[in-house]
Coordinates of C-alpha atoms in Angstrom, one line a residue:
Chain A
V294 CA 111.4 215.9 64.5
T295 CA 108.7 214.6 63.4
N296 CA 106.0 212.1 63.7
A297 CA 106.4 210.4 60.7
N298 CA 109.9 210.5 61.1
A299 CA 110.3 208.8 64.8
D300 CA 107.8 205.7 63.5
D301 CA 110.3 205.7 60.0
L302 CA 113.5 205.4 62.3
D303 CA 111.7 202.7 64.5
H304 CA 109.5 200.7 61.7
R305 CA 113.5 200.2 60.5
L306 CA 114.6 198.5 63.7
R307 CA 113.3 196.9 64.2
A308 CA 113.0 196.4 60.5
L309 CA 115.7 195.0 62.0
A310 CA 115.1 192.2 63.6
D311 CA 113.9 190.4 60.8
D312 CA 116.9 190.6 59.1
I313 CA 118.7 188.4 61.7
A314 CA 118.0 185.1 60.5
V315 CA 117.6 182.5 63.7
A316 CA 117.0 178.7 62.8
D317 CA 115.2 177.0 65.0
R318 CA 116.9 174.4 67.3
S319 CA 115.0 171.8 69.4
V320 CA 115.4 172.5 73.0
Q321 CA 117.3 168.9 73.6
D322 CA 120.2 170.8 71.0
T323 CA 120.1 173.9 73.0
L324 CA 120.3 172.0 76.0
T325 CA 123.1 169.7 75.4
R326 CA 125.1 172.8 73.4
G327 CA 125.1 174.7 77.1
R328 CA 126.0 171.6 79.2
R329 CA 128.3 171.7 76.6
R330 CA 130.1 174.7 77.5
V331 CA 129.8 175.0 80.7
R332 CA 132.1 171.3 80.3
R333 CA 134.4 172.4 78.6
L334 CA 135.1 176.1 80.3
R335 CA 134.9 173.8 84.0
A336 CA 138.0 172.2 82.6
A337 CA 139.8 174.9 81.4
A338 CA 139.1 176.6 84.1
T339 CA 140.9 173.6 86.6
G340 CA 144.0 174.8 84.4
L341 CA 144.1 178.1 86.2
A342 CA 147.6 180.3 86.5
I343 CA 148.7 183.3 88.0
V344 CA 150.7 185.4 86.1
L345 CA 152.0 188.7 88.3
V346 CA 153.0 191.0 86.7
A347 CA 155.7 194.0 88.5
A348 CA 155.2 197.0 86.7
G349 CA 157.0 200.3 89.1
T350 CA 155.4 200.0 93.2
A351 CA 152.2 198.3 91.9
A352 CA 152.2 194.0 90.0
V353 CA 149.1 192.9 88.0
L354 CA 147.8 189.8 89.9
R355 CA 145.7 187.5 86.7
M356 CA 143.8 184.7 86.7
R357 CA 145.2 183.1 82.8
P358 CA 142.3 180.5 82.3
E359 CA 145.2 179.2 79.3
E360 CA 147.9 178.4 81.5
P361 CA 148.3 175.6 84.7
L362 CA 147.9 175.6 88.0
T363 CA 151.2 175.0 89.4
T364 CA 152.6 177.6 87.1
V365 CA 153.2 180.7 89.5
G366 CA 155.0 183.0 86.6
I367 CA 156.3 186.6 86.7
T368 CA 155.8 188.1 83.3
P369 CA 157.7 191.0 82.4
G370 CA 156.8 194.5 83.3
P371 CA 158.2 198.2 83.9
P372 CA 160.2 197.8 86.2
S373 CA 160.7 194.5 87.6
S374 CA 159.1 194.7 91.2
T375 CA 158.7 191.0 92.6
V376 CA 155.8 190.1 94.2
V377 CA 155.5 186.2 94.9
V378 CA 151.1 186.1 95.5
P379 CA 150.8 182.0 96.7
V380 CA 148.0 180.4 95.9
T381 CA 146.7 178.8 98.8
E382 CA 143.9 176.3 97.2
S383 CA 142.1 175.3 93.8
I384 CA 138.3 175.4 95.8
L385 CA 134.9 174.5 93.5
V386 CA 132.1 177.2 94.8
R387 CA 128.5 176.7 94.1
D388 CA 127.3 180.2 92.4
A389 CA 124.2 182.2 92.9
D390 CA 122.7 180.8 90.7
G391 CA 123.8 177.2 91.8
W392 CA 126.8 176.6 89.4
E393 CA 129.9 175.8 89.9
R394 CA 132.9 177.0 89.5
N395 CA 136.7 177.2 89.7
C396 CA 138.5 180.1 91.7
L397 CA 141.6 180.2 93.6
R398 CA 142.0 180.6 97.3
I399 CA 144.5 182.9 96.9
A400 CA 146.7 184.8 99.8
L401 CA 146.4 187.9 100.9
G402 CA 149.9 189.3 102.9
A403 CA 149.5 187.1 105.9
E404 CA 145.6 186.1 105.8
A405 CA 144.4 183.5 103.0
T406 CA 140.6 185.5 101.8
E407 CA 138.3 183.8 101.9
G408 CA 136.8 184.9 98.3
C409 CA 138.1 183.8 95.3
L410 CA 138.7 186.0 91.9
T411 CA 137.3 184.7 89.4
P412 CA 139.2 184.5 86.0
G413 CA 139.3 187.9 83.8
T414 CA 139.6 189.5 87.6
T415 CA 142.5 191.5 87.7
L416 CA 143.9 191.8 90.8
W417 CA 146.0 195.0 91.3
K418 CA 148.5 195.2 94.4
V419 CA 149.5 199.2 95.2
G420 CA 151.8 198.6 98.3
D421 CA 150.5 196.0 100.7
R422 CA 147.3 196.8 99.2
Y423 CA 145.3 194.4 96.7
V424 CA 142.4 196.2 94.3
V425 CA 141.1 195.2 91.8
V426 CA 139.5 196.5 89.4
G427 CA 138.3 196.2 85.8
Y428 CA 135.2 193.6 85.0
G429 CA 136.3 191.4 87.9
A430 CA 133.4 190.1 89.9
M431 CA 134.4 188.1 93.6
V432 CA 132.9 185.3 94.7
V433 CA 132.1 185.1 98.5
D434 CA 131.6 182.1 100.1
G435 CA 129.5 181.6 96.9
V436 CA 128.1 184.6 95.3
E437 CA 129.1 186.6 93.0
Y438 CA 129.3 190.3 92.9
R439 CA 129.8 193.1 91.4
A440 CA 129.6 196.6 92.0
P441 CA 127.3 197.8 90.5
K442 CA 128.8 200.4 88.8
G443 CA 131.8 198.8 88.1
E444 CA 131.1 197.5 84.7
E445 CA 129.5 201.2 83.2
T446 CA 133.6 203.1 84.1
L447 CA 135.4 199.6 83.2
A448 CA 137.7 198.5 80.1
P449 CA 140.0 195.4 81.5
L450 CA 142.9 196.0 81.5
R451 CA 145.8 193.2 80.5
P452 CA 148.9 191.8 81.8
G453 CA 151.3 194.4 81.4
Q454 CA 149.5 197.3 81.2
S455 CA 150.4 199.4 83.9
F456 CA 148.4 202.2 85.2
A457 CA 149.0 204.9 82.8
S458 CA 148.0 202.9 79.9
V459 CA 144.7 200.9 81.6
E460 CA 141.9 201.6 79.5
G461 CA 138.2 203.0 80.5
D462 CA 138.3 206.6 81.5
S463 CA 139.1 206.5 84.6
S464 CA 140.0 204.0 86.2
G465 CA 143.0 205.3 86.5
H466 CA 141.7 206.9 89.5
C467 CA 141.6 203.7 91.3
L468 CA 144.9 203.2 91.8
D469 CA 145.2 206.7 93.0
T470 CA 147.3 205.5 96.1
A471 CA 145.5 209.0 97.2
V472 CA 142.3 206.8 97.6
L473 CA 143.7 203.8 99.3
D474 CA 145.3 207.0 101.5
A475 CA 141.7 207.3 102.0
L476 CA 140.4 204.3 102.7
A477 CA 143.2 203.0 104.4
A478 CA 142.6 206.3 107.2
H479 CA 139.3 205.0 107.3
D480 CA 139.3 201.1 108.0
P481 CA 142.5 201.9 108.0
T482 CA 142.1 197.0 109.6
A483 CA 141.1 196.2 105.9
R484 CA 143.6 195.1 103.3
A485 CA 141.6 193.8 101.0
Y486 CA 139.5 196.4 98.1
F487 CA 137.1 195.2 95.3
G488 CA 135.2 196.1 93.0
L489 CA 136.5 199.5 92.1
S490 CA 134.0 201.9 90.2
C491 CA 136.0 205.2 89.2
G492 CA 134.3 208.4 87.9
A493 CA 136.5 211.1 88.0
D494 CA 134.9 212.2 91.5
V495 CA 133.5 210.1 93.0
Q496 CA 134.1 206.4 93.2
F497 CA 132.8 203.4 94.9
A498 CA 134.5 200.9 97.1
V499 CA 133.6 197.4 98.4
V500 CA 136.3 195.9 101.9
L501 CA 136.4 193.0 102.2
E502 CA 135.6 192.6 106.1
R503 CA 137.1 189.0 107.3
P504 CA 135.8 189.3 111.1
H505 CA 132.5 188.8 109.5
Q506 CA 131.9 184.8 107.6
D507 CA 127.8 185.5 106.7
P508 CA 128.0 186.2 103.6
P509 CA 126.3 189.1 102.5
H510 CA 128.0 190.6 104.9
T511 CA 131.5 190.3 104.4
T512 CA 131.7 193.1 102.3
R513 CA 130.2 196.7 102.1
T514 CA 130.5 199.4 100.3
I515 CA 131.8 203.0 101.2
V516 CA 131.7 206.5 99.2
L517 CA 134.5 208.6 98.2
E518 CA 134.2 211.6 96.9
R519 CA 136.5 214.2 95.7
I520 CA 136.6 217.9 96.9
D521 CA 138.5 220.7 96.3
G522 CA 141.2 217.6 94.9
R523 CA 141.1 215.9 97.9
W524 CA 139.3 212.4 98.7
T525 CA 136.6 211.9 101.3
V526 CA 135.1 208.8 102.3
H527 CA 131.8 208.7 102.7
G528 CA 131.1 206.2 106.0
E529 CA 127.9 204.9 105.6
P530 CA 127.6 202.8 101.7
T531 CA 124.8 204.9 99.6
E532 CA 125.2 202.0 96.8
Q533 CA 125.3 198.7 98.0
L534 CA 126.6 194.8 95.7
C535 CA 124.1 192.8 94.4
P536 CA 124.9 189.0 93.4
T537 CA 125.1 188.7 89.7
L538 CA 121.9 186.6 89.1
P539 CA 118.9 186.5 92.3
P540 CA 120.6 183.5 93.7
P541 CA 118.6 180.4 94.9
G542 CA 115.5 180.6 97.0
P543 CA 112.9 183.3 97.7
A544 CA 116.2 185.7 98.2
N545 CA 116.7 188.0 95.9
C546 CA 119.1 191.3 96.0
D547 CA 116.6 193.6 97.7
H548 CA 116.1 190.7 100.2
I549 CA 120.4 190.6 100.7
V550 CA 120.6 194.3 100.7
S551 CA 118.7 194.6 103.2
Q552 CA 120.4 192.3 105.1
R553 CA 123.5 193.4 105.6
R554 CA 122.3 196.6 105.7
A555 CA 120.8 195.8 109.2
R556 CA 124.4 194.1 109.7
T557 CA 126.5 196.9 107.8
S558 CA 124.5 199.2 110.6
T559 CA 125.5 196.3 113.1
T560 CA 128.9 197.2 112.9
T561 CA 130.1 200.3 112.4
N562 CA 127.5 201.6 115.7
Chain B
M78 CA 100.4 174.8 80.7
T79 CA 99.5 175.2 84.6
M80 CA 98.4 177.3 86.8
A81 CA 100.7 178.7 90.6
G82 CA 98.3 180.6 92.9
D83 CA 97.4 183.3 90.5
R84 CA 100.4 182.8 87.4
A85 CA 99.5 180.6 84.6
V86 CA 103.2 178.7 84.6
T87 CA 104.5 177.9 80.3
S88 CA 106.5 174.7 80.2
F89 CA 110.2 175.0 79.4
D90 CA 109.1 173.8 75.5
D91 CA 107.0 176.8 74.9
W92 CA 108.5 179.7 76.8
Y93 CA 112.1 178.6 75.5
V94 CA 110.1 178.4 71.8
G95 CA 109.0 182.0 72.4
V96 CA 112.1 183.4 73.6
R97 CA 115.0 182.3 72.0
P98 CA 114.9 183.9 68.8
R99 CA 114.1 186.7 70.2
L100 CA 117.6 186.0 72.3
M101 CA 119.8 184.6 69.8
R102 CA 119.4 188.2 67.7
A103 CA 119.9 190.7 70.6
I104 CA 123.2 188.7 72.2
T105 CA 124.2 188.1 68.2
A106 CA 123.8 192.2 67.9
L107 CA 125.3 192.1 70.8
V108 CA 128.6 190.4 71.2
G109 CA 129.0 190.5 67.2
D110 CA 129.5 186.5 66.6
P111 CA 127.0 184.0 65.8
G112 CA 129.0 181.6 66.5
L113 CA 129.4 182.9 70.8
A114 CA 125.7 183.7 70.9
E115 CA 124.8 180.4 70.4
D116 CA 127.1 178.9 73.0
L117 CA 125.9 182.0 75.4
C118 CA 121.8 181.9 74.6
A119 CA 122.2 178.1 75.3
E120 CA 124.0 178.4 78.3
A121 CA 121.8 181.1 79.5
F122 CA 118.9 178.3 78.9
T123 CA 120.6 175.5 80.2
R124 CA 120.0 177.5 83.4
A125 CA 117.1 178.1 83.0
F126 CA 115.7 174.7 83.0
R127 CA 117.5 173.7 85.6
R128 CA 116.2 175.9 88.1
W129 CA 113.1 176.6 85.2
P130 CA 110.4 175.3 89.0
H131 CA 111.5 178.6 90.4
V132 CA 111.7 180.8 87.1
A133 CA 108.2 179.4 86.0
T134 CA 107.1 180.4 89.2
E135 CA 109.2 182.7 92.0
V136 CA 111.2 185.1 88.9
R137 CA 109.2 187.9 88.1
D138 CA 109.9 188.6 83.8
P139 CA 110.9 184.7 82.9
D140 CA 112.6 186.3 80.0
A141 CA 114.4 189.5 81.3
W142 CA 115.7 186.8 83.8
V143 CA 117.3 184.2 80.8
F144 CA 118.3 188.1 79.2
T145 CA 120.2 188.6 82.0
V146 CA 121.5 186.0 82.1
A147 CA 122.9 186.0 78.4
V148 CA 124.2 189.9 78.8
N149 CA 125.8 188.9 81.8
L150 CA 127.6 185.4 80.5
A151 CA 128.2 187.5 77.3
R152 CA 130.0 190.4 80.0
R153 CA 132.3 187.8 81.1
S154 CA 133.1 186.8 77.6
W155 CA 134.1 190.2 77.3
R156 CA 136.2 190.5 79.4
T157 CA 137.7 187.2 79.8
R158 CA 138.5 187.0 76.7
L159 CA 137.2 183.7 76.9
R160 CA 136.6 182.0 73.4
S161 CA 135.0 178.1 73.1
P162 CA 136.0 175.4 70.7
P163 CA 133.5 173.7 69.0
T164 CA 131.1 172.0 70.8
G165 CA 130.2 169.0 68.5
V166 CA 127.1 170.6 67.9
P167 CA 126.8 172.8 64.9
A168 CA 127.6 176.3 65.1
A169 CA 126.3 180.2 63.6
Q170 CA 122.6 179.5 63.9
A171 CA 121.9 183.0 63.2
T172 CA 124.0 184.9 61.3
T173 CA 123.5 188.4 60.5
D174 CA 124.9 188.5 56.9
R175 CA 121.4 189.5 55.5
V176 CA 121.3 192.3 57.4
R177 CA 119.7 195.0 54.1
D178 CA 119.2 197.8 55.9
V179 CA 123.2 198.7 56.4
D180 CA 123.6 202.1 56.9
L181 CA 121.7 202.0 59.7
W182 CA 123.0 198.5 61.2
R183 CA 126.5 199.9 60.8
L184 CA 125.1 203.2 62.9
V185 CA 124.0 201.2 65.5
Q186 CA 126.9 199.4 66.4
A187 CA 128.6 202.7 66.0
L188 CA 126.5 203.6 69.5
P189 CA 128.0 203.5 72.8
R190 CA 127.8 200.3 74.5
R191 CA 125.2 201.5 77.0
Q192 CA 123.0 203.0 73.6
R193 CA 123.3 199.6 71.7
Q194 CA 122.5 197.8 74.6
V195 CA 119.5 199.0 75.3
V196 CA 118.9 199.6 71.3
V197 CA 119.3 195.5 70.8
L198 CA 117.7 195.1 73.5
R199 CA 114.7 197.1 72.5
Y200 CA 114.1 196.1 69.4
L201 CA 115.9 193.5 68.6
G202 CA 115.0 191.4 71.8
D203 CA 111.8 193.1 71.8
L204 CA 111.2 193.6 75.2
T205 CA 109.9 196.6 77.5
E206 CA 111.6 199.4 79.2
A207 CA 112.2 198.2 82.3
A208 CA 112.8 195.1 81.3
I209 CA 115.5 196.2 79.8
A210 CA 116.2 197.8 83.3
D211 CA 115.8 194.8 85.4
V212 CA 118.6 193.0 82.5
L213 CA 120.9 196.4 82.5
K214 CA 120.6 196.7 86.9
T215 CA 119.3 200.3 86.1
S216 CA 115.9 202.1 86.2
P217 CA 113.6 202.9 83.4
G218 CA 114.1 206.5 83.5
A219 CA 117.7 205.4 82.7
V220 CA 117.0 203.1 79.9
S221 CA 114.5 206.0 78.3
A222 CA 116.8 208.1 78.4
S223 CA 119.4 206.0 76.8
L224 CA 116.8 205.6 74.4
T225 CA 115.7 208.5 73.6
K226 CA 119.7 209.3 72.8
A227 CA 120.0 206.3 70.6
R228 CA 117.3 207.1 68.7
A229 CA 118.6 211.2 68.4
A230 CA 121.9 209.6 67.1
L231 CA 120.5 207.2 64.3
R232 CA 118.3 209.7 62.9
A233 CA 120.9 212.4 63.0
G234 CA 123.7 210.3 61.6
L235 CA 121.2 208.7 58.8
T236 CA 120.0 212.3 58.0
E237 CA 124.3 213.1 57.3
G238 CA 124.6 210.0 55.5
G239 CA 121.5 210.8 53.4
S240 CA 120.2 207.9 53.6
R241 CA 116.0 207.4 52.1

């Protein structure tokens, strides 16, 4: 490849920008549009509902903004296995950007989780455990987290999809009972795993640790590696969750990560 | 323009005028829907406006910050498939109808997602590789590698298609 060819490609790529017409828009118009959008989304989110899709031993819990809150519906899924997860409360939380959003508190087993799931999150129930997969993010005490590599490998799930039909290169591995067994063996007290990031042989699981009340370290990330067909848990995290956006104030992701590392160390020691 | 410490602070309006066309082009290319792109950009700017004192003085790269917000919103819109009803404000302020280099445009659209993001942010968003790394929460090295792969794929596609 000659430099001339490279220059030509660069030139053509830059020229694409000239072809995408962008009309002028005043600051005021843009802010008006942005505020209206936020109000509209907020109103839509009040209509969150939970739809539970049973699929064998697994069930999908999905919040659907277009359905009313009072509806806890069971949609058909082969084969039928109904699990009702009660909505305990609809709450308004403030995310890392100071942005309010509607969420639901849901009951996980005997305990209500303090975090809430954002619209679009899919919660799978596998046995007596719950796993959040797909592009879902988690909001804990107003700060949104997502697995750092989760979005790389997972495709969004749709209601009614079973394990076998999940899109994505390896998302089915997230729901492998062997993975959950490995997690459970590592931490028998953890009941909910969030933000699993799927790789064929390495996965990251975020364990919700309810006994701890301070927001950043209510979760921790553990790493699983498949060696010779068996999932092995590496106890200490090598990946950490970061807020989707920098939180208000001077804190940034590094700050939170360092806090969490210190606290995780305290917890595990 | 004022100074905060040793850093020049641009007014929100000045910053907006400079960054909006780049953001609109990039997000339009990423989401493929000019109306949605304008909504997402408007929300991103609204967030920036609400926190402008912080963004202007404490965020290392406000351009990367607003790109990050918009790209995150785009991701969320893909996740939720949430499509917005009309806002009452005229929509579709950007369009790709006039793209002349159709062959290249199609090849860019056909790139794997990460490569497409990197190309769009680099050439339509005019971001540096470091800023792109910030936006995509990856390393500059990974951005550079993705760009190299993308360029190779585009070059190969153009050769196969006999373009130019």
